[in-house]
CSV table of C-alpha atoms and ligand atoms in Angstrom, one decimal:
chain,number,residue,atom,x,y,z
A,1,UNK,CA,208.0,206.5,192.0
A,2,UNK,CA,210.0,209.5,190.4
A,3,UNK,CA,213.3,209.7,192.3
A,4,UNK,CA,214.2,213.4,192.6
A,5,UNK,CA,217.5,213.2,194.2
A,6,UNK,CA,220.3,210.4,195.2
A,7,UNK,CA,223.0,211.3,197.6
A,8,UNK,CA,225.8,208.6,197.0
A,9,UNK,CA,229.0,207.7,197.8
A,10,UNK,CA,228.5,208.2,201.5
A,11,UNK,CA,231.7,207.1,203.3
A,12,UNK,CA,229.6,206.4,206.8
A,13,UNK,CA,225.8,207.0,207.1
A,14,UNK,CA,224.4,206.9,210.5
A,15,UNK,CA,220.7,206.1,210.3
A,16,UNK,CA,219.4,205.9,213.8
A,17,UNK,CA,216.7,203.3,212.3
A,18,UNK,CA,214.1,201.5,214.5
A,19,UNK,CA,213.6,204.6,216.8
A,20,UNK,CA,210.1,204.0,217.8
A,21,UNK,CA,210.9,205.1,221.4
A,22,UNK,CA,213.8,207.4,222.9
A,23,UNK,CA,216.9,205.3,223.0
A,24,UNK,CA,218.0,204.6,226.3
A,25,UNK,CA,221.0,203.0,228.2
A,26,UNK,CA,223.4,201.1,225.4
A,27,UNK,CA,220.8,201.8,222.9
A,28,UNK,CA,222.3,205.5,223.0
A,29,UNK,CA,225.9,203.8,221.8
A,30,UNK,CA,224.9,201.0,219.7
A,31,UNK,CA,224.2,202.3,216.2
A,32,UNK,CA,223.9,201.2,212.7
A,33,UNK,CA,226.5,202.5,210.7
A,34,UNK,CA,226.4,201.8,206.9
A,35,UNK,CA,229.6,202.5,204.6
A,36,UNK,CA,229.5,203.3,201.0
A,37,UNK,CA,226.0,204.0,201.3
A,38,UNK,CA,223.3,206.1,199.7
A,39,UNK,CA,220.1,207.6,200.2
A,40,UNK,CA,217.4,207.9,197.1
A,41,UNK,CA,214.7,210.8,197.9
A,42,UNK,CA,211.3,211.3,196.3
A,43,UNK,CA,208.9,214.3,197.2
A,44,UNK,CA,211.1,215.4,200.0
A,45,UNK,CA,210.9,212.0,201.8
A,46,UNK,CA,213.4,209.2,202.4
A,47,UNK,CA,212.5,206.6,199.5
A,48,UNK,CA,215.4,204.1,199.9
A,49,UNK,CA,218.5,203.8,202.0
A,50,UNK,CA,221.0,201.2,200.8
A,51,UNK,CA,224.7,200.4,200.1
A,52,UNK,CA,226.8,199.7,196.8
A,53,UNK,CA,225.4,200.2,193.5
A,54,UNK,CA,221.9,199.5,193.8
A,55,UNK,CA,221.0,203.2,193.6
A,56,UNK,CA,221.8,203.1,189.8
A,57,UNK,CA,218.4,201.5,189.1
A,58,UNK,CA,216.8,204.3,190.6
A,59,UNK,CA,218.0,207.0,188.5
A,60,UNK,CA,215.5,208.5,186.2
A,61,UNK,CA,215.6,211.2,183.6
A,62,UNK,CA,215.3,214.0,186.3
A,63,UNK,CA,217.2,212.5,189.1
A,64,UNK,CA,219.8,214.6,190.6
A,65,UNK,CA,222.6,212.8,191.6
A,66,UNK,CA,224.9,214.1,194.4
A,67,UNK,CA,228.2,212.6,195.0
A,68,UNK,CA,229.5,213.5,198.7
A,69,UNK,CA,232.6,211.9,198.0
A,70,UNK,CA,233.0,209.6,201.1
A,71,UNK,CA,232.0,212.0,203.8
A,72,UNK,CA,230.0,211.3,207.0
A,73,UNK,CA,226.2,211.7,206.8
A,74,UNK,CA,223.7,212.0,209.7
A,75,UNK,CA,220.0,212.9,210.3
A,76,UNK,CA,219.7,216.5,210.3
A,77,UNK,CA,220.5,217.9,213.6
A,78,UNK,CA,217.6,218.9,215.9
A,79,UNK,CA,218.0,221.6,218.4
A,80,UNK,CA,215.0,220.9,220.9
A,81,UNK,CA,215.2,223.9,223.5
A,82,UNK,CA,215.8,227.3,222.1
A,83,UNK,CA,214.9,230.8,223.3
A,84,UNK,CA,215.2,232.0,219.6
A,85,UNK,CA,213.0,235.1,219.3
A,86,UNK,CA,214.2,238.1,221.4
A,87,UNK,CA,215.2,241.6,221.3
A,88,UNK,CA,218.8,242.8,222.2
A,89,UNK,CA,221.4,241.5,223.5
A,90,UNK,CA,223.1,241.5,227.5
A,91,UNK,CA,227.0,241.7,226.8
A,92,UNK,CA,226.5,244.6,229.1
A,93,UNK,CA,226.1,241.8,231.8
A,94,UNK,CA,229.3,240.0,230.6
A,95,UNK,CA,231.8,241.5,233.1
A,96,UNK,CA,229.6,241.3,236.1
A,97,UNK,CA,229.4,237.5,235.1
A,98,UNK,CA,233.2,237.3,234.6
A,99,UNK,CA,233.2,238.9,238.1
A,100,UNK,CA,231.2,236.0,239.6
A,101,UNK,CA,227.7,237.9,240.1
A,102,UNK,CA,225.3,234.8,240.1
A,103,UNK,CA,222.9,234.6,237.2
A,104,UNK,CA,220.0,234.5,239.5
A,105,UNK,CA,221.1,237.8,241.4
A,106,UNK,CA,221.4,239.6,238.0
A,107,UNK,CA,217.8,238.6,237.6
A,108,UNK,CA,216.4,239.6,240.7
A,109,UNK,CA,218.4,242.9,240.5
A,110,UNK,CA,216.1,243.6,237.5
A,111,UNK,CA,218.6,242.4,235.0
A,112,UNK,CA,218.9,239.0,233.1
A,113,UNK,CA,215.7,237.9,231.6
A,114,UNK,CA,213.9,241.1,232.7
A,115,UNK,CA,216.2,243.1,230.5
A,116,UNK,CA,215.6,241.1,227.6
A,117,UNK,CA,211.7,241.4,228.5
A,118,UNK,CA,212.1,245.2,228.0
A,119,UNK,CA,214.2,244.9,224.7
A,120,UNK,CA,211.6,242.4,223.3
A,121,UNK,CA,208.6,244.7,224.2
A,122,UNK,CA,210.4,247.7,222.3
A,123,UNK,CA,211.3,245.6,219.3
A,124,UNK,CA,209.1,245.7,216.1
A,125,UNK,CA,208.0,242.5,214.5
A,126,UNK,CA,210.4,242.9,211.9
A,127,UNK,CA,213.1,243.6,214.0
A,128,UNK,CA,212.4,240.4,215.9
A,129,UNK,CA,212.2,238.6,212.7
A,130,UNK,CA,215.2,239.9,211.0
A,131,UNK,CA,217.4,238.9,214.1
A,132,UNK,CA,215.9,235.6,214.8
A,133,UNK,CA,216.3,234.8,210.9
A,134,UNK,CA,220.1,235.4,211.1
A,135,UNK,CA,220.1,233.1,214.2
A,136,UNK,CA,218.3,230.3,212.0
A,137,UNK,CA,220.8,230.6,208.9
A,138,UNK,CA,223.6,230.3,211.7
A,139,UNK,CA,221.7,227.1,212.9
A,140,UNK,CA,221.1,225.6,209.4
A,141,UNK,CA,224.8,226.1,208.9
A,142,UNK,CA,225.9,224.2,211.6
A,143,UNK,CA,223.4,221.1,210.5
A,144,UNK,CA,220.2,222.1,212.1
A,145,UNK,CA,217.1,221.2,210.6
A,146,UNK,CA,214.4,221.5,213.1
A,147,UNK,CA,214.2,224.0,216.1
A,148,UNK,CA,212.0,224.4,219.2
A,149,UNK,CA,211.4,227.9,219.9
A,150,UNK,CA,210.1,229.4,223.1
A,151,UNK,CA,208.3,232.7,224.1
A,152,UNK,CA,208.7,234.1,227.4
A,153,UNK,CA,210.5,237.5,226.9
A,154,UNK,CA,207.2,239.1,226.5
A,155,UNK,CA,205.5,238.3,229.9
A,156,UNK,CA,202.3,239.9,228.8
A,157,UNK,CA,199.7,238.7,226.2
A,158,UNK,CA,200.4,241.3,223.6
A,159,UNK,CA,204.3,240.6,223.6
A,160,UNK,CA,204.0,236.9,223.9
A,161,UNK,CA,201.6,236.7,220.7
A,162,UNK,CA,204.4,239.0,219.0
A,163,UNK,CA,207.1,236.5,219.7
A,164,UNK,CA,205.0,233.6,218.8
A,165,UNK,CA,203.8,234.9,215.9
A,166,UNK,CA,207.4,236.0,214.6
A,167,UNK,CA,208.5,232.1,215.2
A,168,UNK,CA,205.2,231.2,213.0
A,169,UNK,CA,206.2,233.2,210.1
A,170,UNK,CA,209.6,232.0,210.3
A,171,UNK,CA,208.4,228.6,210.3
A,172,UNK,CA,206.5,229.4,206.9
A,173,UNK,CA,209.6,231.3,205.3
A,174,UNK,CA,212.7,229.6,206.6
A,175,UNK,CA,213.9,225.9,205.5
A,176,UNK,CA,214.1,225.1,209.2
A,177,UNK,CA,211.2,223.7,211.0
A,178,UNK,CA,210.0,225.2,214.1
A,179,UNK,CA,208.0,223.8,217.0
A,180,UNK,CA,206.4,226.3,219.2
A,181,UNK,CA,206.3,226.5,223.1
A,182,UNK,CA,204.7,229.0,225.5
A,183,UNK,CA,207.0,230.1,228.3
A,184,UNK,CA,204.9,232.8,229.7
A,185,UNK,CA,206.1,231.7,233.4
A,186,UNK,CA,209.6,232.5,232.5
A,187,UNK,CA,210.1,235.1,235.3
A,188,UNK,CA,207.7,237.2,237.1
A,189,UNK,CA,207.2,240.5,235.5
A,190,UNK,CA,208.5,243.6,237.5
A,191,UNK,CA,204.8,245.0,237.6
A,192,UNK,CA,204.0,241.8,239.8
A,193,UNK,CA,207.1,241.7,241.8
A,194,UNK,CA,205.0,242.0,245.0
A,195,UNK,CA,202.1,240.0,244.0
A,196,UNK,CA,203.5,237.0,241.7
A,197,UNK,CA,200.1,235.1,242.5
A,198,UNK,CA,198.3,237.7,240.7
A,199,UNK,CA,200.7,237.0,237.6
A,200,UNK,CA,200.3,233.3,237.8
A,201,UNK,CA,196.4,233.9,237.7
A,202,UNK,CA,196.8,235.9,234.8
A,203,UNK,CA,198.6,233.2,233.0
A,204,UNK,CA,196.4,230.4,233.8
A,205,UNK,CA,193.1,232.3,233.4
A,206,UNK,CA,193.5,234.7,230.4
A,207,UNK,CA,197.0,234.1,228.5
A,208,UNK,CA,197.4,230.5,228.3
A,209,UNK,CA,193.8,229.9,227.3
A,210,UNK,CA,194.3,232.8,224.6
A,211,UNK,CA,197.4,231.2,223.2
A,212,UNK,CA,195.8,228.1,222.8
A,213,UNK,CA,192.8,229.4,221.3
A,214,UNK,CA,195.0,231.0,218.6
A,215,UNK,CA,196.9,227.9,218.3
A,216,UNK,CA,200.3,229.5,218.6
A,217,UNK,CA,202.0,226.7,220.8
A,218,UNK,CA,201.8,223.1,221.1
A,219,UNK,CA,203.9,222.9,224.3
A,220,UNK,CA,204.1,224.9,227.7
A,221,UNK,CA,207.0,225.1,229.5
A,222,UNK,CA,208.0,226.8,233.1
A,223,UNK,CA,211.2,228.1,234.6
A,224,UNK,CA,210.9,226.0,238.0
A,225,UNK,CA,213.8,227.5,240.1
A,226,UNK,CA,214.4,228.9,243.6
A,227,UNK,CA,213.6,232.5,243.3
A,228,UNK,CA,211.6,232.0,240.1
A,229,UNK,CA,208.5,229.8,240.2
A,230,UNK,CA,208.6,227.2,243.1
A,231,UNK,CA,207.6,223.6,242.7
A,232,UNK,CA,204.1,224.3,243.8
A,233,UNK,CA,203.6,227.3,241.5
A,234,UNK,CA,204.9,225.2,238.6
A,235,UNK,CA,202.6,222.4,239.1
A,236,UNK,CA,199.5,224.4,239.3
A,237,UNK,CA,200.7,226.2,235.9
A,238,UNK,CA,201.4,223.0,234.1
A,239,UNK,CA,198.4,221.1,235.4
A,240,UNK,CA,196.2,223.8,233.8
A,241,UNK,CA,198.1,223.7,230.9
A,242,UNK,CA,197.7,220.0,230.4
A,243,UNK,CA,194.1,220.6,230.9
A,244,UNK,CA,193.9,223.3,228.0
A,245,UNK,CA,195.7,220.6,225.6
A,246,UNK,CA,199.3,221.7,225.8
A,247,UNK,CA,202.1,219.0,226.1
A,248,UNK,CA,204.3,219.9,228.7
A,249,UNK,CA,208.2,220.5,229.4
A,250,UNK,CA,210.0,222.1,232.3
A,251,UNK,CA,213.1,224.0,233.3
A,252,UNK,CA,214.2,221.9,236.1
A,253,UNK,CA,216.7,222.0,238.8
A,254,UNK,CA,219.1,224.0,236.8
A,255,UNK,CA,220.8,225.8,240.0
A,256,UNK,CA,219.0,224.6,243.1
A,257,UNK,CA,217.6,220.8,243.7
A,258,UNK,CA,214.2,221.9,244.6
A,259,UNK,CA,212.3,218.8,243.0
A,260,UNK,CA,211.9,219.9,239.3
A,261,UNK,CA,212.6,216.5,237.8
A,262,UNK,CA,210.2,214.8,240.4
A,263,UNK,CA,207.6,217.2,239.3
A,264,UNK,CA,208.2,216.5,235.7
A,265,UNK,CA,207.9,212.8,236.3
A,266,UNK,CA,204.5,213.3,238.3
A,267,UNK,CA,202.7,215.4,235.5
A,268,UNK,CA,204.2,213.3,232.7
A,269,UNK,CA,206.2,216.0,230.9
A,270,UNK,CA,207.7,215.1,227.6
A,271,UNK,CA,211.1,216.5,228.9
A,272,UNK,CA,212.7,218.1,231.8
A,273,UNK,CA,215.6,220.4,230.5
A,274,UNK,CA,218.8,221.3,232.3
A,275,UNK,CA,218.6,219.2,235.4
A,276,UNK,CA,222.6,220.2,236.6
A,277,UNK,CA,221.0,219.8,240.4
A,278,UNK,CA,218.6,217.2,239.8
A,279,UNK,CA,218.7,214.9,242.8
A,280,UNK,CA,219.1,210.9,242.5
A,281,UNK,CA,215.5,210.5,243.5
A,282,UNK,CA,214.5,212.8,240.6
A,283,UNK,CA,216.2,211.1,238.0
A,284,UNK,CA,214.7,207.8,239.0
A,285,UNK,CA,211.5,209.2,239.1
A,286,UNK,CA,212.3,210.4,235.6
A,287,UNK,CA,213.4,207.0,234.3
A,288,UNK,CA,210.2,205.5,235.3
A,289,UNK,CA,207.9,208.0,233.9
A,290,UNK,CA,209.8,208.1,230.7
A,291,UNK,CA,210.6,211.9,230.8
A,292,UNK,CA,213.4,213.0,228.8
A,293,UNK,CA,216.7,214.6,230.2
A,294,UNK,CA,217.2,217.5,227.8
A,295,UNK,CA,220.8,218.7,229.0
A,296,UNK,CA,221.9,221.8,227.9
A,297,UNK,CA,226.0,221.7,228.2
A,298,UNK,CA,226.4,225.1,226.6
A,299,UNK,CA,224.7,226.6,229.3
A,300,UNK,CA,226.6,225.0,232.2
A,301,UNK,CA,229.8,226.0,230.2
A,302,UNK,CA,228.9,229.7,229.9
A,303,UNK,CA,227.4,230.1,233.5
A,304,UNK,CA,231.0,228.2,234.6
A,305,UNK,CA,228.5,225.7,236.3
A,306,UNK,CA,229.1,221.8,236.9
A,307,UNK,CA,227.6,219.7,233.9
A,308,UNK,CA,224.6,217.8,234.6
A,309,UNK,CA,225.5,214.1,235.4
A,310,UNK,CA,224.7,212.4,232.0
A,311,UNK,CA,226.5,209.2,232.7
A,312,UNK,CA,224.5,208.7,235.8
A,313,UNK,CA,221.3,209.3,233.9
A,314,UNK,CA,222.2,207.0,231.1
A,315,UNK,CA,223.2,204.2,233.7
A,316,UNK,CA,219.6,205.0,235.2
A,317,UNK,CA,218.0,204.3,231.6
A,318,UNK,CA,216.9,208.1,231.4
A,319,UNK,CA,216.6,208.9,227.6
A,320,UNK,CA,219.2,212.0,227.3
A,321,UNK,CA,218.5,214.6,224.5
A,322,UNK,CA,221.2,217.6,224.0
A,323,UNK,CA,220.5,221.0,223.2
A,324,UNK,CA,221.7,224.5,222.7
A,325,UNK,CA,219.5,226.6,224.7
A,326,UNK,CA,220.3,229.5,222.5
A,327,UNK,CA,219.3,232.6,224.2
A,328,UNK,CA,220.9,236.1,224.9
A,329,UNK,CA,221.5,235.2,228.7
A,330,UNK,CA,223.0,231.9,229.9
A,331,UNK,CA,223.9,230.7,226.4
A,332,UNK,CA,224.1,233.2,223.4
A,333,UNK,CA,225.6,230.7,220.8
A,334,UNK,CA,223.7,229.1,218.1
A,335,UNK,CA,226.4,226.5,217.6
A,336,UNK,CA,225.0,223.1,218.2
A,337,UNK,CA,228.0,221.3,217.1
A,338,UNK,CA,230.1,222.9,220.0
A,339,UNK,CA,227.2,221.7,222.2
A,340,UNK,CA,227.7,218.2,220.9
A,341,UNK,CA,231.4,218.5,221.6
A,342,UNK,CA,230.8,219.4,225.1
A,343,UNK,CA,228.7,216.5,225.2
A,344,UNK,CA,231.7,214.6,224.9
A,345,UNK,CA,234.6,216.6,226.6
A,346,UNK,CA,232.3,217.6,229.6
A,347,UNK,CA,229.6,215.4,229.9
A,348,UNK,CA,231.7,212.3,229.2
A,349,UNK,CA,229.3,210.8,226.3
A,350,UNK,CA,230.5,209.0,223.6
A,351,UNK,CA,230.3,210.5,219.9
A,352,UNK,CA,227.4,208.0,219.3
A,353,UNK,CA,225.6,208.9,222.5
A,354,UNK,CA,225.6,212.5,221.3
A,355,UNK,CA,224.7,211.9,218.0
A,356,UNK,CA,221.7,210.1,219.5
A,357,UNK,CA,221.0,212.8,221.6
A,358,UNK,CA,220.7,215.4,218.9
A,359,UNK,CA,218.6,213.4,216.5
A,360,UNK,CA,216.3,210.8,217.5
A,361,UNK,CA,216.1,211.4,221.2
A,362,UNK,CA,215.7,215.1,220.4
A,363,UNK,CA,212.8,214.4,217.9
A,364,UNK,CA,210.9,212.4,220.5
A,365,UNK,CA,211.5,215.4,223.1
A,366,UNK,CA,209.2,217.6,220.7
A,367,UNK,CA,206.8,214.8,219.8
A,368,UNK,CA,208.2,214.8,216.1
A,369,UNK,CA,209.7,211.2,215.9
A,370,UNK,CA,207.4,210.0,213.3
A,371,UNK,CA,208.6,212.6,211.1
A,372,UNK,CA,212.6,213.2,211.6
A,373,UNK,CA,215.3,212.3,213.7
A,374,UNK,CA,216.3,209.1,211.7
A,375,UNK,CA,217.2,208.1,208.0
A,376,UNK,CA,214.4,205.6,207.2
A,377,UNK,CA,212.2,205.3,204.5
A,378,UNK,CA,209.0,207.6,204.8
A,379,UNK,CA,210.8,210.1,207.2
A,380,UNK,CA,211.6,213.7,205.7
A,381,UNK,CA,214.9,214.0,204.1
A,382,UNK,CA,216.4,216.2,206.5
A,383,UNK,CA,220.1,215.5,205.9
A,384,UNK,CA,223.4,216.7,207.3
A,385,UNK,CA,226.7,216.1,205.5
A,386,UNK,CA,230.0,216.6,207.4
A,387,UNK,CA,233.3,216.8,206.2
A,388,UNK,CA,234.5,214.6,208.4
A,389,UNK,CA,235.5,210.8,208.0
A,390,UNK,CA,233.8,209.6,211.1
A,391,UNK,CA,231.8,210.6,214.2
A,392,UNK,CA,235.2,210.7,216.4
A,393,UNK,CA,236.5,213.0,214.3
A,394,UNK,CA,233.6,215.4,214.3
A,395,UNK,CA,233.8,215.9,218.4
A,396,UNK,CA,237.4,215.6,218.5
A,397,UNK,CA,238.4,218.4,216.2
A,398,UNK,CA,236.2,221.0,218.2
A,399,UNK,CA,235.1,224.6,217.5
A,400,UNK,CA,234.8,224.7,214.1
A,401,UNK,CA,231.9,224.0,211.8
A,402,UNK,CA,232.2,220.6,209.9
A,403,UNK,CA,229.1,220.8,207.8
A,404,UNK,CA,229.6,220.5,204.1
A,405,UNK,CA,226.0,220.2,203.3
A,406,UNK,CA,222.5,220.4,204.2
A,407,UNK,CA,219.2,218.9,202.8
A,408,UNK,CA,216.1,220.0,204.0
A,409,UNK,CA,212.8,218.0,202.6
A,410,UNK,CA,215.2,216.7,200.1
A,411,UNK,CA,216.4,220.4,199.0
A,412,UNK,CA,220.0,221.4,199.2
A,413,UNK,CA,219.7,224.6,201.5
A,414,UNK,CA,223.3,224.7,202.8
A,415,UNK,CA,226.4,223.9,200.5
A,416,UNK,CA,230.1,224.5,200.9
A,417,UNK,CA,229.0,225.7,204.7
A,418,UNK,CA,226.7,228.3,203.5
A,419,UNK,CA,223.2,228.8,203.1
A,420,UNK,CA,221.9,228.7,199.4
A,421,UNK,CA,218.1,228.4,199.9
B,1,NIG,O1,217.1,228.2,230.0
B,1,NIG,N1,216.9,229.4,232.8
B,1,NIG,C1,215.9,230.1,232.2
B,1,NIG,N2,215.8,230.6,231.0
B,1,NIG,C2,216.9,230.3,230.2
B,1,NIG,C3,217.8,231.6,230.3
B,1,NIG,C4,217.2,232.9,229.6
B,1,NIG,C5,218.1,234.1,230.0
B,1,NIG,O2,219.0,234.2,230.5
B,1,NIG,O3,217.5,235.2,229.0
B,1,NIG,C6,217.6,229.1,230.0
B,1,NIG,O4,218.8,229.1,230.7
B,2,FE,FE1,216.1,227.4,228.3
């Protein structure tokens, strides 16, 4: 086999190996960390992982050898919950938020998600594309190599298709891989304010089948929340989605404990996301149903809300994933490293648990664990090189970008913190 690339002189290599199932309990903290390690890459995939000088035997005429000078190396980070593609921004709501006006109240007054819906409807394909591309560049510069991207700022067939098609084009053009989720049930559009049932019927009977037929989304998600979509409505939408062949996700128990976590377990969702207000029973059901808890600490931080109870979830053997929730309202930041630091500082997770949550568990959360999420032979050579000596340093020195290099499919796409693709 012709070896294209060898990354050598890795001070600490966190492999996340043997990760056929999401890691739970102690498995999130007990990681293999190789010292003085190397990774050999062929045709974009990991060919060999080892320690010491063994790599020398693999060097051929055209092998590129990158010496990373003793740095920390991990699997490429995975951001498994974002609202990447949207028009506009919402800094006009910032002072309301600072004055304590609740997030849901802003939405109910026609702002919030609905104001981004207006901006997204008005934006052209190219405007949405260029804005989202800028965000993807930022994300990869923070070490992210795969991103889940939701629709949900159209709330009509035409705009939902536009958002999803932008994401598909970016998947072709940008080094980051995207995974697509339909979130038509993100809010009730203004036109249906007095008849939400009619909007739900439109989703189930027309929009969701069309999106599936066009193969634009693999997952279907719902914003199940008091004042948005009830548990019963969410169940109806997601059951239909399942019958159409979508895999399921749910925004659950973010603000009020209405039973979103319980519903996620009942329906077999791959993940339930947010969960700041989830009940103990809901978390127990999730553990029993193997639903991944996808926690979004950047959102709790930005909304000034108590964080989800990650320690309790780990104790209950619920698998945890962490992601940014990047969106123009509740979390306008692409910085997954900051989210990881909040994982330690606010969720009281260990650095190892946090890394598990943004690599292999995040891969499971988007059903990609066969290809990504660990440094193992045969997986994609998606690799993050941090200018840090160990995992603790990465979390302790907060608010900066620790990335030195990022490889996507074995190609150097970020060098000295900046995109070079
Ligand atoms: O996950 N909670 C619902 N949806 C997004 C926020 C979207 C927005 O405010 O634009 C979230 O936080
Ligand atoms: Fe979200």
